[in-house]
CSV table of C-alpha atoms in Angstrom, one decimal:
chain,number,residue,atom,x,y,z
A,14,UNK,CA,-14.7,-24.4,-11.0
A,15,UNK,CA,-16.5,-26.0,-8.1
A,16,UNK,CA,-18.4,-23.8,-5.7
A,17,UNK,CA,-20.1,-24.4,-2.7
A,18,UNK,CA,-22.3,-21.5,-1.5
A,19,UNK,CA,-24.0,-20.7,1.7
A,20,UNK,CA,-27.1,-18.2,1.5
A,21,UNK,CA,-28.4,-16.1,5.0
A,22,UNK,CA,-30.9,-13.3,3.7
A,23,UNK,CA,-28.5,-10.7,2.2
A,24,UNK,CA,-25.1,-12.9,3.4
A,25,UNK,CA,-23.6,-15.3,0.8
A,26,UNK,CA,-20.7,-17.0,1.9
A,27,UNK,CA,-19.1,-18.7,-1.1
A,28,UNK,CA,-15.9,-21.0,-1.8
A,29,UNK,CA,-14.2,-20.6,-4.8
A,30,UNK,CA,-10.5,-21.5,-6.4
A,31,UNK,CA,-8.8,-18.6,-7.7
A,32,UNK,CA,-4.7,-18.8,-8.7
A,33,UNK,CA,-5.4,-22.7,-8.4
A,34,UNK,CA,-6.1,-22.0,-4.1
A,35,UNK,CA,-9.0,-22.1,-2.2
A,36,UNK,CA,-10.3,-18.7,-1.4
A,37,UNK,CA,-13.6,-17.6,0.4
A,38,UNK,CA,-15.5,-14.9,-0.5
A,39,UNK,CA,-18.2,-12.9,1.5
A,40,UNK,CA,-20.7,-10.8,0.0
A,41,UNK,CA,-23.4,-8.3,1.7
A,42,UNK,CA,-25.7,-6.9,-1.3
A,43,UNK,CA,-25.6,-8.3,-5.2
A,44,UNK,CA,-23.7,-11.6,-5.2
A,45,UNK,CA,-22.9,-11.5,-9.1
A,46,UNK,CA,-22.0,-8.3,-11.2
A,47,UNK,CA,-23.1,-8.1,-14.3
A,48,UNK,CA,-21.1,-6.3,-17.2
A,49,UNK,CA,-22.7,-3.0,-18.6
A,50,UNK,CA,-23.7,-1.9,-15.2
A,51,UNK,CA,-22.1,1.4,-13.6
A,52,UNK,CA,-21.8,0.2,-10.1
A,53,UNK,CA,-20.1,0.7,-7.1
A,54,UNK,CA,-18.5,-2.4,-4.7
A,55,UNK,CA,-16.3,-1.9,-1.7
A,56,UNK,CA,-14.0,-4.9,-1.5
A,57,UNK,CA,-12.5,-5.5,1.8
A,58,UNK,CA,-8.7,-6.8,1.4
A,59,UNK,CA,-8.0,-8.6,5.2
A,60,UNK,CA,-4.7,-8.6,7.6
A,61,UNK,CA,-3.3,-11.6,7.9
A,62,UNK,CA,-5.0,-14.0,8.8
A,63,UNK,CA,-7.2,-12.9,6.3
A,64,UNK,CA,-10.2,-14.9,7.6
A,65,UNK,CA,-13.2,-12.9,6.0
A,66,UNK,CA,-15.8,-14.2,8.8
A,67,UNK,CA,-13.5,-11.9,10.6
A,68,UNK,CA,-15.1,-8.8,8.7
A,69,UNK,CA,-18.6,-10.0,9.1
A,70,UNK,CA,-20.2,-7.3,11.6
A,71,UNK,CA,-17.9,-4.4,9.8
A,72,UNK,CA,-19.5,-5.4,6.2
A,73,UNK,CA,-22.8,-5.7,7.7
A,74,UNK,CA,-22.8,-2.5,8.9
A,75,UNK,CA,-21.0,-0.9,6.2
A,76,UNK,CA,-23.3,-2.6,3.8
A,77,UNK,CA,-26.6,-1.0,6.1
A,78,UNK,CA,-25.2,2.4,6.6
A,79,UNK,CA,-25.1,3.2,2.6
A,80,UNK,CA,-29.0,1.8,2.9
A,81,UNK,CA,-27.9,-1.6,1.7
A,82,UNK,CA,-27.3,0.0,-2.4
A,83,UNK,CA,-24.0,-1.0,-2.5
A,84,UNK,CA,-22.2,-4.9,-2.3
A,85,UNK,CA,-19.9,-5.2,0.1
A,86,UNK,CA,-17.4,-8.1,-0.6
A,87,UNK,CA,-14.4,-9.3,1.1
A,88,UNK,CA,-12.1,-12.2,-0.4
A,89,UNK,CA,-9.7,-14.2,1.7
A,90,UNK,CA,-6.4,-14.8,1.3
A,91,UNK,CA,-5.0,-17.8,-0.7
A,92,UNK,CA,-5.3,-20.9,1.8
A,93,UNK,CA,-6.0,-19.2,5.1
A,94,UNK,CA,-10.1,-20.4,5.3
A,95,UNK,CA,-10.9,-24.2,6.0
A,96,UNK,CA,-12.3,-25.2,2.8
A,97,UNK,CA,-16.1,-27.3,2.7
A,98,UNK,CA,-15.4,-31.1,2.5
A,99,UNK,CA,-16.0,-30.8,-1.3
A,100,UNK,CA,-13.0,-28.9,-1.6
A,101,UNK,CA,-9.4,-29.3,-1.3
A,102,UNK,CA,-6.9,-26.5,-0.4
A,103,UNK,CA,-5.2,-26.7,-3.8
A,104,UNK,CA,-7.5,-27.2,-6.7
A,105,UNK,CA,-5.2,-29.5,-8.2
A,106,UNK,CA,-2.9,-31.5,-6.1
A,107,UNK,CA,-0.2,-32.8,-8.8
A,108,UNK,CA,0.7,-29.4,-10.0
A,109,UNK,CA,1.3,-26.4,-7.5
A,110,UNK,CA,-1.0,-23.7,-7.2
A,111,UNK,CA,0.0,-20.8,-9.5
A,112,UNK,CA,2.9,-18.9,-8.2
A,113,UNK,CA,3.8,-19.3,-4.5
A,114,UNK,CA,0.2,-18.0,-4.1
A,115,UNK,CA,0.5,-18.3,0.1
A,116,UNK,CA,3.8,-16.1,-0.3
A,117,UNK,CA,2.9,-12.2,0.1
A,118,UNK,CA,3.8,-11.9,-3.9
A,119,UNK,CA,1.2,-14.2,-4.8
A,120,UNK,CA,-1.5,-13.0,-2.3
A,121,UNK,CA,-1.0,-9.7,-4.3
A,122,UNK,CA,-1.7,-11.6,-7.5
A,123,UNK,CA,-4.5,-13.5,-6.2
A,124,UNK,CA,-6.5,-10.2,-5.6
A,125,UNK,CA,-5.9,-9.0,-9.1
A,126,UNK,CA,-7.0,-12.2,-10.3
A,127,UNK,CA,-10.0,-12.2,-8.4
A,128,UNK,CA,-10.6,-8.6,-9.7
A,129,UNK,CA,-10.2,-9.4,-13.3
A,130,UNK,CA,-12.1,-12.7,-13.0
A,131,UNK,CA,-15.2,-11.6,-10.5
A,132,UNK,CA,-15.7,-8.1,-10.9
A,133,UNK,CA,-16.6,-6.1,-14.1
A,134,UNK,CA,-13.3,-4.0,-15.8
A,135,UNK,CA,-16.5,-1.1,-15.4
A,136,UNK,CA,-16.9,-1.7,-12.1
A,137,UNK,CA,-15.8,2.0,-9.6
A,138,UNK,CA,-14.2,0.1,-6.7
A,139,UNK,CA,-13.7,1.2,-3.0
A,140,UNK,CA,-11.1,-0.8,-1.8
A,141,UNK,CA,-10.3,-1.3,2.2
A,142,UNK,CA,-7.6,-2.6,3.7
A,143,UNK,CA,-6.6,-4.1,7.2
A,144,UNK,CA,-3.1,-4.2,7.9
A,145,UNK,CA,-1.1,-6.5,5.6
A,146,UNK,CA,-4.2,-5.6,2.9
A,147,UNK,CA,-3.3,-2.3,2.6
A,148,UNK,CA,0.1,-3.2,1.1
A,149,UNK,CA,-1.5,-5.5,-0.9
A,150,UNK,CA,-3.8,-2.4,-2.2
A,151,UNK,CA,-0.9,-0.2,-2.8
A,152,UNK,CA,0.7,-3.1,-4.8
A,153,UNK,CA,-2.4,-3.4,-6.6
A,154,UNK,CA,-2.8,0.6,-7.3
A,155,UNK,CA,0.9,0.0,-8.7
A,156,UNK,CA,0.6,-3.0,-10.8
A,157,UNK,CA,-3.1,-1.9,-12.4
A,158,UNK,CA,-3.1,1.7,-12.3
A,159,UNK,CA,-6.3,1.5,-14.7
A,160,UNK,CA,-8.0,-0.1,-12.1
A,161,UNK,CA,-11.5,2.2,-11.3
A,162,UNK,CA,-10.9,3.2,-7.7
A,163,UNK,CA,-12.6,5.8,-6.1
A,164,UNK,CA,-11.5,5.6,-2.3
A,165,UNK,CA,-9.3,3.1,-1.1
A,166,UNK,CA,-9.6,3.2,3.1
A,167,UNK,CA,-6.0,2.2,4.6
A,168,UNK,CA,-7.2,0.8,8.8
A,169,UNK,CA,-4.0,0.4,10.8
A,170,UNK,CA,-1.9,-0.1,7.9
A,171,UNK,CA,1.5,-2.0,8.0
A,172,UNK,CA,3.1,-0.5,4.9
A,173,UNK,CA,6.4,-0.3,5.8
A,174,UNK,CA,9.4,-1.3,8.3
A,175,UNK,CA,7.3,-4.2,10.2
A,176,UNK,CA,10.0,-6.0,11.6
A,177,UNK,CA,11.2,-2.8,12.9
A,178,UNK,CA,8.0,-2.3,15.1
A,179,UNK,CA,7.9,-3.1,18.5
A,180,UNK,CA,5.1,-6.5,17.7
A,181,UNK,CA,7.5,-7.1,14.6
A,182,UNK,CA,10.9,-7.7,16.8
A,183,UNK,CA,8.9,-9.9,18.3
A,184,UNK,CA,6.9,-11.7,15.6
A,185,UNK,CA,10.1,-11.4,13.1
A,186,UNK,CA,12.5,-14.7,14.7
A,187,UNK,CA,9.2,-16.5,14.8
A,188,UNK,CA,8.2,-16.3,11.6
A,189,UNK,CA,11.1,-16.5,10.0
A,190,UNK,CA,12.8,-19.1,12.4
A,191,UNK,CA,10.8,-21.0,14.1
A,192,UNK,CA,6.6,-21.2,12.9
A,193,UNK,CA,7.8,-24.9,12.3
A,194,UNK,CA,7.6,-25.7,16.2
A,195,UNK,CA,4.2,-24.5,15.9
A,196,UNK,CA,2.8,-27.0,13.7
A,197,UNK,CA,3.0,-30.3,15.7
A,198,UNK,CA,0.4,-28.4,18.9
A,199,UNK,CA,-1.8,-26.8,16.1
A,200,UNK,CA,-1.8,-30.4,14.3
A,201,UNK,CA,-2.8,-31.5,18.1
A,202,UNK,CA,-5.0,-28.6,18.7
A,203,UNK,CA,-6.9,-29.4,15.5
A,204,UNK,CA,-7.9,-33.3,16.5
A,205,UNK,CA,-9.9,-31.8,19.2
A,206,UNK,CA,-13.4,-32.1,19.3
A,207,UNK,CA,-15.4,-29.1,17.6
A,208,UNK,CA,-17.2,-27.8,21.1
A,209,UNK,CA,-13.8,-28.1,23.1
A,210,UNK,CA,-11.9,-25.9,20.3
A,211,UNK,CA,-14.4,-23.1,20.4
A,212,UNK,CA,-14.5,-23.3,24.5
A,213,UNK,CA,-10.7,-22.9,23.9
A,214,UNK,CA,-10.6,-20.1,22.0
A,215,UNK,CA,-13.4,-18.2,24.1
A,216,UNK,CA,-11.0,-18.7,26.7
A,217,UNK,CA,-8.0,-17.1,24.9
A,218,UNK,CA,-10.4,-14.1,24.3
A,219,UNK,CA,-11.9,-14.1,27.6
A,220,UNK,CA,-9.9,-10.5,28.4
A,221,UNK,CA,-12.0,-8.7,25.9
A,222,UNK,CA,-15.0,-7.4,27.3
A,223,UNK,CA,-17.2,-6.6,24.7
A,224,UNK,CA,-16.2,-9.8,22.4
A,225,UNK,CA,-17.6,-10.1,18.7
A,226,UNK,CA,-18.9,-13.4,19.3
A,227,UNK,CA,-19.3,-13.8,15.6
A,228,UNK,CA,-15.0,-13.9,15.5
A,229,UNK,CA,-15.0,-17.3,17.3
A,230,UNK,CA,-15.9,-19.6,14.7
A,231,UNK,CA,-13.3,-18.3,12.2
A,232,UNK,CA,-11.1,-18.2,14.9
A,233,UNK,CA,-11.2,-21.6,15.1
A,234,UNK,CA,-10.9,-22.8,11.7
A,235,UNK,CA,-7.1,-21.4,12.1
A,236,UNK,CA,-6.6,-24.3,14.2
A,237,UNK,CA,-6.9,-26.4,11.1
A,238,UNK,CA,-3.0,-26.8,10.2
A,239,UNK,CA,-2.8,-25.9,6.5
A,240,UNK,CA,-4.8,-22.5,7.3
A,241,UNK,CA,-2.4,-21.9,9.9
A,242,UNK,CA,0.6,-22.7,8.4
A,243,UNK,CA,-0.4,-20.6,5.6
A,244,UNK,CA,-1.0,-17.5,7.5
A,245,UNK,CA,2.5,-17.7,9.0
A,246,UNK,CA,4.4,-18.5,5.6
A,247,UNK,CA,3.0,-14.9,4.1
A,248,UNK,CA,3.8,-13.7,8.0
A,249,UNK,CA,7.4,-14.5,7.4
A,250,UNK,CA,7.3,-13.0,4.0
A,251,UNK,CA,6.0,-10.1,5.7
A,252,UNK,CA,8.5,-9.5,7.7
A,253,UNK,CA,11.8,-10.0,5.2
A,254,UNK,CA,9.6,-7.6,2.3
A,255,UNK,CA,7.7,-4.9,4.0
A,256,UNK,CA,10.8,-2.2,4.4
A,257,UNK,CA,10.7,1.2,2.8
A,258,UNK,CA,7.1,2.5,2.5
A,259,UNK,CA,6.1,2.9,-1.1
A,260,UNK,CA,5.9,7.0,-1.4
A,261,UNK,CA,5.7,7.2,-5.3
A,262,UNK,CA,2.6,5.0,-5.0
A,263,UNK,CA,1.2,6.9,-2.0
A,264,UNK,CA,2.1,9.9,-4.0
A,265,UNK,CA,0.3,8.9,-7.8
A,266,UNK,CA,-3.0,8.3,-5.5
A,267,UNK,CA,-3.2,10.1,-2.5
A,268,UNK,CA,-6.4,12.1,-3.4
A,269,UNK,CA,-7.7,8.5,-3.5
A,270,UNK,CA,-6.1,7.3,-0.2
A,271,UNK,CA,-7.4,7.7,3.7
A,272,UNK,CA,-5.0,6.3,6.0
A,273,UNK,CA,-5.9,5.5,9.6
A,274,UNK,CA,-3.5,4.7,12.5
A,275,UNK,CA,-4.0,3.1,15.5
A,276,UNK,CA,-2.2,5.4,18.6
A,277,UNK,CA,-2.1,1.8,20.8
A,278,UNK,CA,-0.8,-0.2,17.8
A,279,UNK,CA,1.8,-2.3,18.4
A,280,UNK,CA,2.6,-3.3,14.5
A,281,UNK,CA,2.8,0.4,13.3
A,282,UNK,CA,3.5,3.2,15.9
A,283,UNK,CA,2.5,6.4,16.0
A,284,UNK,CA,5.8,7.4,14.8
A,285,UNK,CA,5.0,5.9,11.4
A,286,UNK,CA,1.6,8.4,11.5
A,287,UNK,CA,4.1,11.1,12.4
A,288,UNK,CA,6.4,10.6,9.4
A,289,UNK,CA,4.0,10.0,6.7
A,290,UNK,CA,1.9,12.5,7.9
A,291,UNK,CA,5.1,14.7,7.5
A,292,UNK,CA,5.8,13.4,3.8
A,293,UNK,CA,2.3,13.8,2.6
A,294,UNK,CA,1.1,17.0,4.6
A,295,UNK,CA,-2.2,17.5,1.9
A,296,UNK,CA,-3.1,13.8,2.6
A,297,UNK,CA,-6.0,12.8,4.2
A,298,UNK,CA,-4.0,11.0,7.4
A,299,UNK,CA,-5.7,10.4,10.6
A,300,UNK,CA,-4.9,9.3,14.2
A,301,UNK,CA,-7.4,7.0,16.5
A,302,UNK,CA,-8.7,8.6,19.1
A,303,UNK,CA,-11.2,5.9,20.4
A,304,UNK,CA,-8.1,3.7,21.4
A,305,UNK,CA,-9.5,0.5,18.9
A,306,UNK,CA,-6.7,-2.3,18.9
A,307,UNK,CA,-4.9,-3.1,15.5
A,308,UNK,CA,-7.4,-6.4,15.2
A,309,UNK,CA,-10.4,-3.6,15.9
A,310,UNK,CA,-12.4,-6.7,14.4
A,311,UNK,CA,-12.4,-8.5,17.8
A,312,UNK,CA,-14.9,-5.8,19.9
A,313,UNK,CA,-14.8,-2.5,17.3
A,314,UNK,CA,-16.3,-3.6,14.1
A,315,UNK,CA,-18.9,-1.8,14.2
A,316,UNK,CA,-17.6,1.3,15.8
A,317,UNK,CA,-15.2,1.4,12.8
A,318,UNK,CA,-17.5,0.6,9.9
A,319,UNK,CA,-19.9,4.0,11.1
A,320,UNK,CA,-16.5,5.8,11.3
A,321,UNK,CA,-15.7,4.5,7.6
A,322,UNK,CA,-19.1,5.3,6.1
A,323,UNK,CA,-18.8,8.6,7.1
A,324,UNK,CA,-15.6,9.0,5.5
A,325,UNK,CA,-17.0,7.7,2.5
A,326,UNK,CA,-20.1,9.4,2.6
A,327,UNK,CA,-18.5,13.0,2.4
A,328,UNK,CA,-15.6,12.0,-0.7
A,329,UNK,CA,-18.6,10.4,-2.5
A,330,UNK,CA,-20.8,13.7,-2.3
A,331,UNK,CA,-17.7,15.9,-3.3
């Protein structure tokens, strides 16, 4: 397939189709694994929108903090990055991409595809989710238990009951209802000029003082329509298919699991820690205490990633 690649010392930022849909892929460390090799990659499965130039100062400190011996990747979701102009969102326009690959089911799929396609079968993975990505990982712990995981980090998970959260009852009649009266002032939005887009969006974040200035530009390739659109399709699915939490999965893995729960997150409450920390008392289930925001990408990427290290640094010496 056709790939366009962009190099920046140890940063490759590369656009590939997987499941027939454009896909972005960001890689600290080796940007190709070969077969043979015993090697260790942490794959970083996003929230939605899973925008991977989201993740960049989190992977480049997670890559430095292990003394750069291990990749770091993260792969988008199915649609939600603005593809280069020598790419289209769908691979092939006349037949659909492979099944409903922007709905939550396919995203699911997409990853294991990736897996099976990019990264050896050899390959010991440590897996880390953000939100909607650690449903995915439990979906993909569940539909390839032979997969070699070693750690799979849950950050702010929304694994269960999302509509029922205070940010769901919001989102929920939005999603489901009414994203369509959001597409003609995105379509709008995205006719502006470059310069005045990012001034926009600067604006929007203007409250958060300590601003990841490296968020912006991905930010703004969600005003592109398609990505946009995308992101809120998988949101409605989101809300109508994330109900019961998945405990037998949980349960066949948790010596492999670290959840970590916001205690100012608005998509899954503290009363979610409380009862899963109640169901799985030997788990490894912790509560913030540094107050980070469920999109802990916008100002705490960092913060988190030394946090995360650490974490990983003590299962990987026991």
């Amino acid at each position: 397939s056709r790939q366009v690649s962009v190099e920046v010392f140890c940063l490759l930022c590369n656009f590939i189709y997987c499941c027939g849909a454009n896909t972005e892929v960001l890689k600290f460390g080796s940007f190709q694994l070969d077969s043979g090799l015993k090697k260790i990659i942490f794959l970083i499965i996003p929230g939605n929108p899973g925008v991977v130039g989201f993740y960049r100062t989190f992977m480049q400190t997670l890559h430095s903090r292990f003394g750069y011996q291990h990749p770091v990747w993260a792969v988008s979701h199915a649609g939600h990055c603005v593809p280069p102009d020598s790419m289209d969102m769908v691979e092939d326009a006349s037949s659909p991409a492979v099944g409903d690959v922007f709905g939550l089911n396919g995203q699911i799929e997409h990853k294991l595809a990736f897996l099976r396609k990019h990264v050896p079968r050899e390959t010991s993975l440590i897996l880390i989710g953000h939100s909607i990505g650690c449903y995915i990982i439990l979906e993909m712990m569940k539909r390839d238990p032979k997969l070699k995981i070693l750690k799979a980090v849950m950050l702010f998970p929304t694994i269960e009951r999302m509509a029922q959260t205070p940010q769901g009852k919001v989102m929920a009649p939005l999603l489901c209802h009414m994203r369509y009266v959001a597409y003609l002032p995105l379509f709008l939005l995205s006719l502006l000029p470059g310069r005045l887009q990012s001034s926009l969006i600067k604006l929007m974040f203007s409250g958060i003082h300590s601003l990841d200035r490296t968020v912006v530009q991905p930010t703004v390739g969600l005003l592109s329509g398609d990505c946009a659109a995308n992101a809120m399709y998988m949101g409605s699915q989101e809300m109508k298919k994330v109900l019961e939490r998945d405990n037998s999965t949980i349960k066949n893995n948790l010596e492999k699991l670290i959840f970590y729960y916001g205690s100012v997150d608005h998509w899954c409450p503290v009363q979610y820690y409380l009862d899963i920390k109640q169901d799985f008392p030997h788990g490894d289930i912790r509560l913030c205490e540094h107050g980070f925001r469920h999109a802990f990408v916008l100002d705490a990427g960092r913060e988190v990633a030394k946090m995360v290290a650490e974490w990983i640094s003590e299962n990987l010496r026991t």
